[in-house]
CSV table of C-alpha atoms and ligand atoms in Angstrom, one decimal:
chain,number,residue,atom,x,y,z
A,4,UNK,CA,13.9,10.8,42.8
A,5,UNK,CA,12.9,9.7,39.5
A,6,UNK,CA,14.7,6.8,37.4
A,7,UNK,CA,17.5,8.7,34.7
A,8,UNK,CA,16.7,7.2,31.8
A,9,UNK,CA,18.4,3.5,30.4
A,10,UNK,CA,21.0,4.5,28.0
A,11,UNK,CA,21.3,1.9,25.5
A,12,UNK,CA,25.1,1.0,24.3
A,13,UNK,CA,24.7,0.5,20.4
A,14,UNK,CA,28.5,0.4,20.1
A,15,UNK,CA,28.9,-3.2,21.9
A,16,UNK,CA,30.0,-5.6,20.1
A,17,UNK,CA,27.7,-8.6,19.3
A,18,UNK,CA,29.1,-11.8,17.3
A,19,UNK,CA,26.0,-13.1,15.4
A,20,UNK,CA,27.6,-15.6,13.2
A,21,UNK,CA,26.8,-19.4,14.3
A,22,UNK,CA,23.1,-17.8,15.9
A,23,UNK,CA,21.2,-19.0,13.0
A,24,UNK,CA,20.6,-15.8,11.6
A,25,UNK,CA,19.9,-15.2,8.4
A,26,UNK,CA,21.1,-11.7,7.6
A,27,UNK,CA,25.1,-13.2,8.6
A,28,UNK,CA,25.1,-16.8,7.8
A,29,UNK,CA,24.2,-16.4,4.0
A,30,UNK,CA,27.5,-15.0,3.4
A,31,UNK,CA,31.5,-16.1,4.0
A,32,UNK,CA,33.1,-14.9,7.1
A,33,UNK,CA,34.8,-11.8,4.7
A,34,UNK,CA,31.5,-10.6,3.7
A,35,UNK,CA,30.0,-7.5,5.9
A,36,UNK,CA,25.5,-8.8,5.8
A,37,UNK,CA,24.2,-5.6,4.6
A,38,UNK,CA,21.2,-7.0,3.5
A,39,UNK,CA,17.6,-8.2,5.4
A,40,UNK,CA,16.3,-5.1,7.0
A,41,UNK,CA,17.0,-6.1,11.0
A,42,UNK,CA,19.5,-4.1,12.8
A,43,UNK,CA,22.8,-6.1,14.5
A,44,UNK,CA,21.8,-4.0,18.3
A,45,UNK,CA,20.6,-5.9,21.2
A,46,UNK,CA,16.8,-5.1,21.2
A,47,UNK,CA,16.4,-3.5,24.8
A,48,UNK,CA,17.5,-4.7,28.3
A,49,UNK,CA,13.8,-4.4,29.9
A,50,UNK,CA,12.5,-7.0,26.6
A,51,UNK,CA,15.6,-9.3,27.6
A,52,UNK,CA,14.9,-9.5,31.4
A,53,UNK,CA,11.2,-10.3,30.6
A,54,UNK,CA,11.8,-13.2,28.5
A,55,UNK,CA,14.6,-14.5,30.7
A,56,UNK,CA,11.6,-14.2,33.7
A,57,UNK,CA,9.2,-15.8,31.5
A,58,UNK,CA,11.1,-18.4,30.0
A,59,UNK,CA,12.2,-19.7,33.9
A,60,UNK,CA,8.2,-20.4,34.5
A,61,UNK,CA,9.1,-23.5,32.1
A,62,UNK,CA,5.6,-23.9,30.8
A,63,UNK,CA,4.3,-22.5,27.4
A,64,UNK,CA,0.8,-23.3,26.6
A,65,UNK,CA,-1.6,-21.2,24.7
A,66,UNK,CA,-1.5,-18.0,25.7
A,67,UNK,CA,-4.6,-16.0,26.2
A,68,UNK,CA,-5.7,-13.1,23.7
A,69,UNK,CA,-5.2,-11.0,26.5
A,70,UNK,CA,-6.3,-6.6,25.5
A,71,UNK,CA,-3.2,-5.2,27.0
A,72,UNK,CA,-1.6,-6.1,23.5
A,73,UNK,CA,-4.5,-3.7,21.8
A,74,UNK,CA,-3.5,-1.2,25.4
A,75,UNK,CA,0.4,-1.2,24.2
A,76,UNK,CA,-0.5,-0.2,20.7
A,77,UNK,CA,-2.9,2.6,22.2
A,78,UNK,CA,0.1,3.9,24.5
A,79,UNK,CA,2.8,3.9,21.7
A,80,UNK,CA,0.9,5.6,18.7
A,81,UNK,CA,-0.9,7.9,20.9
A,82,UNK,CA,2.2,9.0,23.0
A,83,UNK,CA,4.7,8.9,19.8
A,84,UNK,CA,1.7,10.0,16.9
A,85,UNK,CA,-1.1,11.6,18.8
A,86,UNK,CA,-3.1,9.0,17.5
A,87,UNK,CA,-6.2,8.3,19.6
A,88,UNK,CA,-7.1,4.7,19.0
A,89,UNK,CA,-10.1,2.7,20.2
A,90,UNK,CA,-9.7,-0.8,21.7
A,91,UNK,CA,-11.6,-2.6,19.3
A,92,UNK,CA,-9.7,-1.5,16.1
A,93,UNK,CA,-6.5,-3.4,17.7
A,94,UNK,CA,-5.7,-7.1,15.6
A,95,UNK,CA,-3.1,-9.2,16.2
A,96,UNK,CA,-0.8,-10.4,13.2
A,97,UNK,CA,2.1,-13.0,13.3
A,98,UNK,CA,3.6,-11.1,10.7
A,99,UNK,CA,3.0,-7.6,8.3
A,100,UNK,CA,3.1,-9.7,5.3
A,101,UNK,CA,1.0,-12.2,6.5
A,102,UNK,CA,-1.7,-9.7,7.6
A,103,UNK,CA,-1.0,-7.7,4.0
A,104,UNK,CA,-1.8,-10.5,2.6
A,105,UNK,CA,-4.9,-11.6,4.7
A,106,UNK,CA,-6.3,-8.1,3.5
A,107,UNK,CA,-5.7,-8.5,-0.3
A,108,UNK,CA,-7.8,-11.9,0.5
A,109,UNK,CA,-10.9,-9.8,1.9
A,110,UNK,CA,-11.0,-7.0,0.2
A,111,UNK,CA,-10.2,-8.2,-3.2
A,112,UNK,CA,-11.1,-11.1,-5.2
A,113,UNK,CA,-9.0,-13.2,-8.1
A,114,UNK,CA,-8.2,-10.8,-11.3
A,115,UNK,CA,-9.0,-7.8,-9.4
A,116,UNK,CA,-6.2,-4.8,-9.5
A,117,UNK,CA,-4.3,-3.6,-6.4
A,118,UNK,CA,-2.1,-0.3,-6.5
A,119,UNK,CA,1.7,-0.8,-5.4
A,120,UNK,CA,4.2,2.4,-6.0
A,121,UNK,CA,7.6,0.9,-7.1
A,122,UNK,CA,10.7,0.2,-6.3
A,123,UNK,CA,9.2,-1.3,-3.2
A,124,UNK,CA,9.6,-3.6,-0.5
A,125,UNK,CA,9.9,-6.8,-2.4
A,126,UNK,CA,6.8,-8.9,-1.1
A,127,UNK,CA,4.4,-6.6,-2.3
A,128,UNK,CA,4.9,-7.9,-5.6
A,129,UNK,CA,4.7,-11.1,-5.0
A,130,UNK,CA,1.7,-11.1,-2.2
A,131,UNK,CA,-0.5,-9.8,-5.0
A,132,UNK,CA,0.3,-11.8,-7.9
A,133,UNK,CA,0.5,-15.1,-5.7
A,134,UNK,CA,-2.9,-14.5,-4.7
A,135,UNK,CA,-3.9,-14.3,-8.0
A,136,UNK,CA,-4.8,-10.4,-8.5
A,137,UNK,CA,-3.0,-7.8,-11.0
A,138,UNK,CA,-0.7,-5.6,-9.8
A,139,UNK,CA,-1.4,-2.1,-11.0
A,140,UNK,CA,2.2,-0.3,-10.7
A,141,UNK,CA,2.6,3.4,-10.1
A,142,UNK,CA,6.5,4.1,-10.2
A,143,UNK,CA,7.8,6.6,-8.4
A,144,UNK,CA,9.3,9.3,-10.1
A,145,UNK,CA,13.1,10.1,-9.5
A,146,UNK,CA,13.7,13.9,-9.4
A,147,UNK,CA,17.0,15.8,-8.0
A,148,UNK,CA,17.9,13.1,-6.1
A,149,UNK,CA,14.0,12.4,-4.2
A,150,UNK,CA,11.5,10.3,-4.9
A,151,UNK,CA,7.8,11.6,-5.7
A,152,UNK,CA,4.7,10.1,-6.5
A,153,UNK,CA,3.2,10.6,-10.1
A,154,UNK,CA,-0.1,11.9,-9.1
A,155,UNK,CA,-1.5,12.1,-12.5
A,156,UNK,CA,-0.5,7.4,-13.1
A,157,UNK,CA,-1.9,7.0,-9.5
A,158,UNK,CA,-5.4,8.1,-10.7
A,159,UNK,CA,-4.9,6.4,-13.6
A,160,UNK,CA,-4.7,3.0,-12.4
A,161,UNK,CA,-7.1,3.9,-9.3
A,162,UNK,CA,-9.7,5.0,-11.3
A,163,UNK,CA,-9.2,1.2,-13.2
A,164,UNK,CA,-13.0,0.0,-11.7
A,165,UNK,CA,-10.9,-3.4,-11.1
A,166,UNK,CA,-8.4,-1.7,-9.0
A,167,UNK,CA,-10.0,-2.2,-4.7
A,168,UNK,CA,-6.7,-1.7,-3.1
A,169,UNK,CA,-3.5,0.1,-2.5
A,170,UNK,CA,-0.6,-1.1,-0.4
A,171,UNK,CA,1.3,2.4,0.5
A,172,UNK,CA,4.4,1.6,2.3
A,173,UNK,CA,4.8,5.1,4.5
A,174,UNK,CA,7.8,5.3,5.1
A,175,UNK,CA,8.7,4.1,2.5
A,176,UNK,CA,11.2,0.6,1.7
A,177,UNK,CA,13.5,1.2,-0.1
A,178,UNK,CA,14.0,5.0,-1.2
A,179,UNK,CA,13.5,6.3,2.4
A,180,UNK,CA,10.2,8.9,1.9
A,181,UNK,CA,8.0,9.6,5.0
A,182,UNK,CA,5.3,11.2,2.8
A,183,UNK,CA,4.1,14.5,4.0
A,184,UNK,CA,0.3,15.5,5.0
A,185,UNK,CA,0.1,17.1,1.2
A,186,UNK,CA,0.8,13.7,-0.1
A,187,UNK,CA,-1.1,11.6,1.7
A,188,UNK,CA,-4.1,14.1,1.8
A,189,UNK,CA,-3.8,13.6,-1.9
A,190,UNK,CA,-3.3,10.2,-2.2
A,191,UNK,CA,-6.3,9.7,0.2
A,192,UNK,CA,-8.3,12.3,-2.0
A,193,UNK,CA,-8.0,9.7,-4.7
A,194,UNK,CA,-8.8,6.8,-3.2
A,195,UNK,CA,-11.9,7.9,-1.7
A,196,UNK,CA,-12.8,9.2,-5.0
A,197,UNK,CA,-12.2,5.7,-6.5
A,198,UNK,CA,-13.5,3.8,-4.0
A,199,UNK,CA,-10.0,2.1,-2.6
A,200,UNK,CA,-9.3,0.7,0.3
A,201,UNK,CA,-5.8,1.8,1.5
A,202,UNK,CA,-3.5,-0.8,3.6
A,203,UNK,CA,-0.6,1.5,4.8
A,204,UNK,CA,2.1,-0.7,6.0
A,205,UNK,CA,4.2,1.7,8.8
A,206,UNK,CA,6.6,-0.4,10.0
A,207,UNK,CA,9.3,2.0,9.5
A,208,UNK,CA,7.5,4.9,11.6
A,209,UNK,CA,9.3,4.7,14.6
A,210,UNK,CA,12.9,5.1,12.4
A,211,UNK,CA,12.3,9.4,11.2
A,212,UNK,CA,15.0,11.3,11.0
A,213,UNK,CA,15.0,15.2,12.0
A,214,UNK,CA,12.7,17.4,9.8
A,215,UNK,CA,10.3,15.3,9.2
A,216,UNK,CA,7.0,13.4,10.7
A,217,UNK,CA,5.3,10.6,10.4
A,218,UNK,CA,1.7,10.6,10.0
A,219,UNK,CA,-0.6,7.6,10.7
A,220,UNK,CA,-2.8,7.3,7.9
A,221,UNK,CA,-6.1,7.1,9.3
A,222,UNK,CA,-5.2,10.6,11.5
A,223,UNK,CA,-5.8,12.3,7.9
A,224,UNK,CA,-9.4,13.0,8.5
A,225,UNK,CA,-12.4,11.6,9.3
A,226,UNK,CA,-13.3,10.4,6.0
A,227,UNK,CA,-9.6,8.7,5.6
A,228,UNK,CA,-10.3,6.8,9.0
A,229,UNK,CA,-12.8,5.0,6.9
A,230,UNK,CA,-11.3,3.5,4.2
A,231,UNK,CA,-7.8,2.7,6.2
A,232,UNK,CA,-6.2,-0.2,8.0
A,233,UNK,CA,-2.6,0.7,9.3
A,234,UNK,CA,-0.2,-2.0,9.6
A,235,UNK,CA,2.8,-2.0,12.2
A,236,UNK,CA,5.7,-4.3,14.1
A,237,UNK,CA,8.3,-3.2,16.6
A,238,UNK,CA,10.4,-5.1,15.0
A,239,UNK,CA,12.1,-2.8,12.9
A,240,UNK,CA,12.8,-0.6,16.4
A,241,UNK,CA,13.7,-2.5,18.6
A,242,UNK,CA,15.3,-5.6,16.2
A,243,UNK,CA,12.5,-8.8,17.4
A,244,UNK,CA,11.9,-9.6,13.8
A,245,UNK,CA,12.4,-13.6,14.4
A,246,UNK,CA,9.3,-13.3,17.2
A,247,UNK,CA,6.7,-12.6,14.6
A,248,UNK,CA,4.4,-10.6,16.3
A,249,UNK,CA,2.8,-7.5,14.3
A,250,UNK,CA,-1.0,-5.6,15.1
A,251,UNK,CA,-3.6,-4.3,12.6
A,252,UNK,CA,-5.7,-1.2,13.1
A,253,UNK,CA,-8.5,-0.9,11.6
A,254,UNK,CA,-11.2,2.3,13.0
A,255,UNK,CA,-13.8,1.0,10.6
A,256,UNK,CA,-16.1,-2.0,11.9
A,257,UNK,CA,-17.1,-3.0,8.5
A,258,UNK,CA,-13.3,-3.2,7.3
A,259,UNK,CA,-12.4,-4.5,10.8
A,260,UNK,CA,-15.0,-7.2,10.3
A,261,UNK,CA,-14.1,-8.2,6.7
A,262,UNK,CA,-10.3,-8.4,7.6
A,263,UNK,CA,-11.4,-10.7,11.1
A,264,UNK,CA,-13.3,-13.1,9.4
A,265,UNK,CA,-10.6,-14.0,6.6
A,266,UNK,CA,-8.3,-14.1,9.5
A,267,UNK,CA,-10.6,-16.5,11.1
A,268,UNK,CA,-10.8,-18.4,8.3
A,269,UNK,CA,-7.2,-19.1,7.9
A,270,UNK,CA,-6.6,-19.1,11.4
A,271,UNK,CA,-4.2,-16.8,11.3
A,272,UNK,CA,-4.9,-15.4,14.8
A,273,UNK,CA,-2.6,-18.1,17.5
A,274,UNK,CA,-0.6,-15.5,19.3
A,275,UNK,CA,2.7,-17.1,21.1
A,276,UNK,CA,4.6,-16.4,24.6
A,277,UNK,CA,7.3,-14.8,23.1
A,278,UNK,CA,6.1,-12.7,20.7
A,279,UNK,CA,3.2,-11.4,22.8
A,280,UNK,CA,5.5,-9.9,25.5
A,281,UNK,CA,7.9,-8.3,24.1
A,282,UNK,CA,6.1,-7.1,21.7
A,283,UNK,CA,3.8,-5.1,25.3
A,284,UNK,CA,7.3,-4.1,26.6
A,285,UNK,CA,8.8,-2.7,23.3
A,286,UNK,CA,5.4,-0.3,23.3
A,287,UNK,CA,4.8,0.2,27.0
A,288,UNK,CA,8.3,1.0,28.2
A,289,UNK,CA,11.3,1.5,25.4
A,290,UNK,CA,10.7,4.6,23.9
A,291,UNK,CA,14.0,5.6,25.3
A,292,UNK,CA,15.5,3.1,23.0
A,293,UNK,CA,13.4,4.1,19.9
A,294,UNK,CA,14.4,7.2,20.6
A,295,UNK,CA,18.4,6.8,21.4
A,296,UNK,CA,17.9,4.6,17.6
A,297,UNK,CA,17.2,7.1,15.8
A,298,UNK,CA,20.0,9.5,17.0
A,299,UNK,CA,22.4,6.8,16.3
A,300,UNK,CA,21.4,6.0,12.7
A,301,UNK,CA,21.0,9.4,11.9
A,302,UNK,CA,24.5,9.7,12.8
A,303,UNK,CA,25.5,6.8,10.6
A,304,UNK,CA,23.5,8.5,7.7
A,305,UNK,CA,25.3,11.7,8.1
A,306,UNK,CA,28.8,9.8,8.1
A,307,UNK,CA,27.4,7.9,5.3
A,308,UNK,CA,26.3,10.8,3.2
A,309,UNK,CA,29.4,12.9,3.4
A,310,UNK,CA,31.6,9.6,2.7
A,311,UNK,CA,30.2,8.8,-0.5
A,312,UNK,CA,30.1,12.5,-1.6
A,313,UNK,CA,33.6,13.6,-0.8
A,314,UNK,CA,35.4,9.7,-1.4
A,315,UNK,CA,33.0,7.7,-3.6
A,316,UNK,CA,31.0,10.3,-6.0
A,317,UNK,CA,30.2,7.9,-8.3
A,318,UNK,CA,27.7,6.4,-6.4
A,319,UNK,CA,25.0,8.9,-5.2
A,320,UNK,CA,22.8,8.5,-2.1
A,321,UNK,CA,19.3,8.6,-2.0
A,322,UNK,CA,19.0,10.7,1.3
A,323,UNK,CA,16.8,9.2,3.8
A,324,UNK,CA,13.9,10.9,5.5
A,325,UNK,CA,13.6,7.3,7.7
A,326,UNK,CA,14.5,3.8,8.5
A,327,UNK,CA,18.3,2.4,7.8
A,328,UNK,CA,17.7,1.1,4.3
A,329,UNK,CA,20.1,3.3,2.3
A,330,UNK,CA,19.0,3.7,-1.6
A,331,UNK,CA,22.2,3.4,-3.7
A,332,UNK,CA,22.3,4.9,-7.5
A,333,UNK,CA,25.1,3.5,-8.7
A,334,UNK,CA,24.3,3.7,-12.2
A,335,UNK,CA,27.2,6.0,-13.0
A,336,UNK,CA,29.2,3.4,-12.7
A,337,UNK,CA,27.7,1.8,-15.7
A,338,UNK,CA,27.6,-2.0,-14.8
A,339,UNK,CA,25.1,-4.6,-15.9
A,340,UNK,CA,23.1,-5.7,-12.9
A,341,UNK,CA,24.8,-8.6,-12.8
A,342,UNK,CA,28.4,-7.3,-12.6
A,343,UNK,CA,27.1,-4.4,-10.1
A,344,UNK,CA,25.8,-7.5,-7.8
A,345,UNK,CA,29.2,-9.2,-8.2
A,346,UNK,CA,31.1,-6.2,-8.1
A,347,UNK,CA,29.7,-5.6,-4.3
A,348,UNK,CA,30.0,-9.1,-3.5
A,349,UNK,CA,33.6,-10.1,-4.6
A,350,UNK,CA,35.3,-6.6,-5.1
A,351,UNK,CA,33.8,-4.8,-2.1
A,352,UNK,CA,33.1,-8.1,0.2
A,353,UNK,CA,29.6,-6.9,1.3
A,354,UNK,CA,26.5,-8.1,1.1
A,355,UNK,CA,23.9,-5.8,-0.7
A,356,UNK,CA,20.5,-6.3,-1.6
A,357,UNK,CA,19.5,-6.4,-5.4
A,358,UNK,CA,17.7,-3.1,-6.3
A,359,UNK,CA,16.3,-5.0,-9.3
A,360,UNK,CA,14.5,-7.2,-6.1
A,361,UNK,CA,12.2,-4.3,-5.7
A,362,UNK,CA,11.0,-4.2,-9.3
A,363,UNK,CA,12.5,-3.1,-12.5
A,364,UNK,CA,13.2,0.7,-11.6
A,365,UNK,CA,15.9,-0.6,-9.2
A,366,UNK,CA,18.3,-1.4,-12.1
A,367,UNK,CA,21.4,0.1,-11.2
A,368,UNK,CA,20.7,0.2,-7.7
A,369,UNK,CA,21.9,-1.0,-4.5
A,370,UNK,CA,20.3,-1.5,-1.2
A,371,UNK,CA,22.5,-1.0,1.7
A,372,UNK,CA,21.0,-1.9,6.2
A,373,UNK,CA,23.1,0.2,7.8
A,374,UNK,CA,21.7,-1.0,11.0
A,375,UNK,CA,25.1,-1.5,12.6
A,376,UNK,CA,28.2,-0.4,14.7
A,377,UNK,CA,30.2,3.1,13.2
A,378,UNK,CA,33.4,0.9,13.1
A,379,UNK,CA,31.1,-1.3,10.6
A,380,UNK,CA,29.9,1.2,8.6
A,381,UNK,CA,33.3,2.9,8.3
A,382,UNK,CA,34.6,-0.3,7.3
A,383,UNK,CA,31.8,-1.2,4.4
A,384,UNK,CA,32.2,2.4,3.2
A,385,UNK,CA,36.4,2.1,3.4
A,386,UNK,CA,35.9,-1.3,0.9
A,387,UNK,CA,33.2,0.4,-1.8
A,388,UNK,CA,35.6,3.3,-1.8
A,389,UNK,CA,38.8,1.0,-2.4
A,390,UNK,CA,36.7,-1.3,-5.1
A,391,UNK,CA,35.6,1.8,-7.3
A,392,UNK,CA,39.0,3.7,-6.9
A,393,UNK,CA,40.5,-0.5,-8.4
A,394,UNK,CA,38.0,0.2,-11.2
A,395,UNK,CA,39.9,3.2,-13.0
B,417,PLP,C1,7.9,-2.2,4.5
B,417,PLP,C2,8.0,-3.5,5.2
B,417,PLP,N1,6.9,-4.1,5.5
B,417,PLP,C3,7.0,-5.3,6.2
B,417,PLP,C4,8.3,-5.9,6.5
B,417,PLP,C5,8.3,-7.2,7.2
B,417,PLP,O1,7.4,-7.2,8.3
B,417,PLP,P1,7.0,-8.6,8.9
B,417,PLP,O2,8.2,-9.3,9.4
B,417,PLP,O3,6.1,-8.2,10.1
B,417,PLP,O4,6.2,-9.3,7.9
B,417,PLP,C6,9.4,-5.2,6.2
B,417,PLP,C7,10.7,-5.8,6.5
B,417,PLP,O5,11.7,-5.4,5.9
B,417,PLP,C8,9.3,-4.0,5.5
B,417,PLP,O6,10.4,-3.3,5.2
């Protein structure tokens, strides 16, 4: 008879205050963390009962850059994106950024331009202009409530001779898009035309909600392949942020080559114990969990969606196509970003994120991790509701 499948319990109750983690011990004891983009759930039993095994060896040295890392990321986004994905193209990473970073080092040099569509995730802003290139910004336009790209700017500052890059962020942090094929064809249209290499971080792939799909870059065509590097973590899944342990793909040698020898040259390549294996188990054998994730946030987003149309209509809801970053346009309620900050902080005892954190078009915005229990959500949602209703 064959194993039912583990049925992960994402309603138990986990105290994460005093465990050195950042998302909680930033903020009072009356503050609900809302903020860094980690979920409060237990990451998966089989992850747990590997490290414990591991950890009871008592010896830690230098692990070996063993291929079934490259195998795990072969199983997962072949199994979950019928991507077919060669052994070679596989990279180790301690980190998204870090590798985002170690690609705007070989691809680009000082003073050249590289193509970020805002508001985004906040580090691409500051990966590029630490390392000394431009930023060349293509907003994202704001239209009934979704976000779309401005086709006719993106050409414009790709067509810029300095401009060699373009960090996508598919789905996308913080407005929620999984960009369809027409999109991405389009957006891949243009960079070939203008010679631009395209990092497409897809950390957020595994978190799609129903009615949409999530496509891997480099699966575009051919041609696409070529001029792409794809950048994931299970982190965001299956909640192993603090074990730092992300993969590169890269189908093109020379690209691969490029981005291996500025890794070498930072040495940016030690893998550790505990990042390594969890990382192979998340991949090999939790898709039930990545699944039974998405069901429950989806769940939360439909609680949440309904709660702040029919109780708190003056803040509307970016609906999310993916992860558990929830978009909040609250600029209805006419607040300086300062008071809208403190407003959530003091009056509503939660801790947001700063919308204005992920560039200027996220004045008036909030960004809300509802990564957690129903009974938290229902609470956060209960206090915004009481704080707005205190305002009139
Ligand atoms: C789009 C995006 N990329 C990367 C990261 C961070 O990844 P890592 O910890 O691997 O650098 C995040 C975390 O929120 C994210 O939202």
């Amino acid at each position: 008879m064959e194993d039912l499948p583990s049925k992960h319990n994402f309603e138990e109750v986990i105290k994460r205050r005093g465990t050195d983690a950042k998302k909680h011990n930033v903020y009072p004891e009356d503050i609900i963390p809302m903020g860094i983009a980690e979920t409060d759930f237990k990451c998966p039993q089989p992850i747990i009962d590997a490290m414990v095994n591991r950890a009871e060896h008592g010896i830690y040295g230098y692990p070996l850059n063993s291929t079934s890392f490259n195998q795990a990321v072969i199983k997962w986004q072949g199994e979950r994106f019928e991507w077919e994905i060669e052994e070679e193209w596989v990279e180790f990473a301690p980190a998204i950024v870090t590798a985002l970073v170690t690609a705007i080092q070989a691809f680009t040099h000082p003073g050249d331009k590289v193509v970020i569509q805002t508001p985004v995730y906040h580090p691409f802003h500051s990966i590029v202009t630490n390392n000394g290139r431009i930023k060349a910004v293509n907003q994202l336009i704001l239209k009934d409530g979704k976000y779309l790209i401005d086709f006719e700017d993106l050409e414009y500052r790709l067509k810029d001779p300095r401009t060699k890059l373009m960090l996508l962020c598919n789905p996308h942090n913080p407005v929620g898009r999984v960009y369809t094929r027409e999109e991405l064809l389009k957006i891949g249209e243009l960079c070939l035309k203008h010679n631009v290499i395209v990092a497409s971080d897809e950390i957020h792939s595994d978190l799609v909600y129903s009615g949409h799909k999530h496509i891997p870059f480099p699966t575009l065509s051919e041609e696409l392949q070529q001029i792409s590097l794809v950048f994931i973590n299970p982190s965001k899944t299956f909640n192993l942020a603090g074990l730092r342990t992300a993969a590169v793909i890269t189908p093109n040698r020379f690209l691969r080559e490029t981005y291996r020898e500025r890794v070498l040259s930072n040495r940016v390549d030690g893998r550790t114990v505990f990042g390594t294996l969890p990382f192979e188990i998340a991949y090999n054998e939790c898709g039930y969990y990545a699944d039974q994730i998405v069901e429950y946030l989806e769940q939360n987003v439909n609680y949440l969606l309904k709660y702040f149309e029919e109780k708190i209509p003056a803040i509307k809801v970016i609906q999310p196509e993916a992860t558990y970053l929830i978009w909040l346009d609250c600029r209805d309620l006419r607040m300086t970003q300062e008071a809208l900050n403190r407003f959530m902080l003091e009056q509503a005892k939660l801790g947001l994120n700063d919308g204005i954190l992920f560039g200027e078009e996220g004045r008036g915005f909030m960004r809300m991790n509802i990564g957690c229990r129903r009974a938290v959500l229902e609470d956060a949602l209960q206090r915004i509701e009481n704080a707005v209703n205190e305002l009139s």
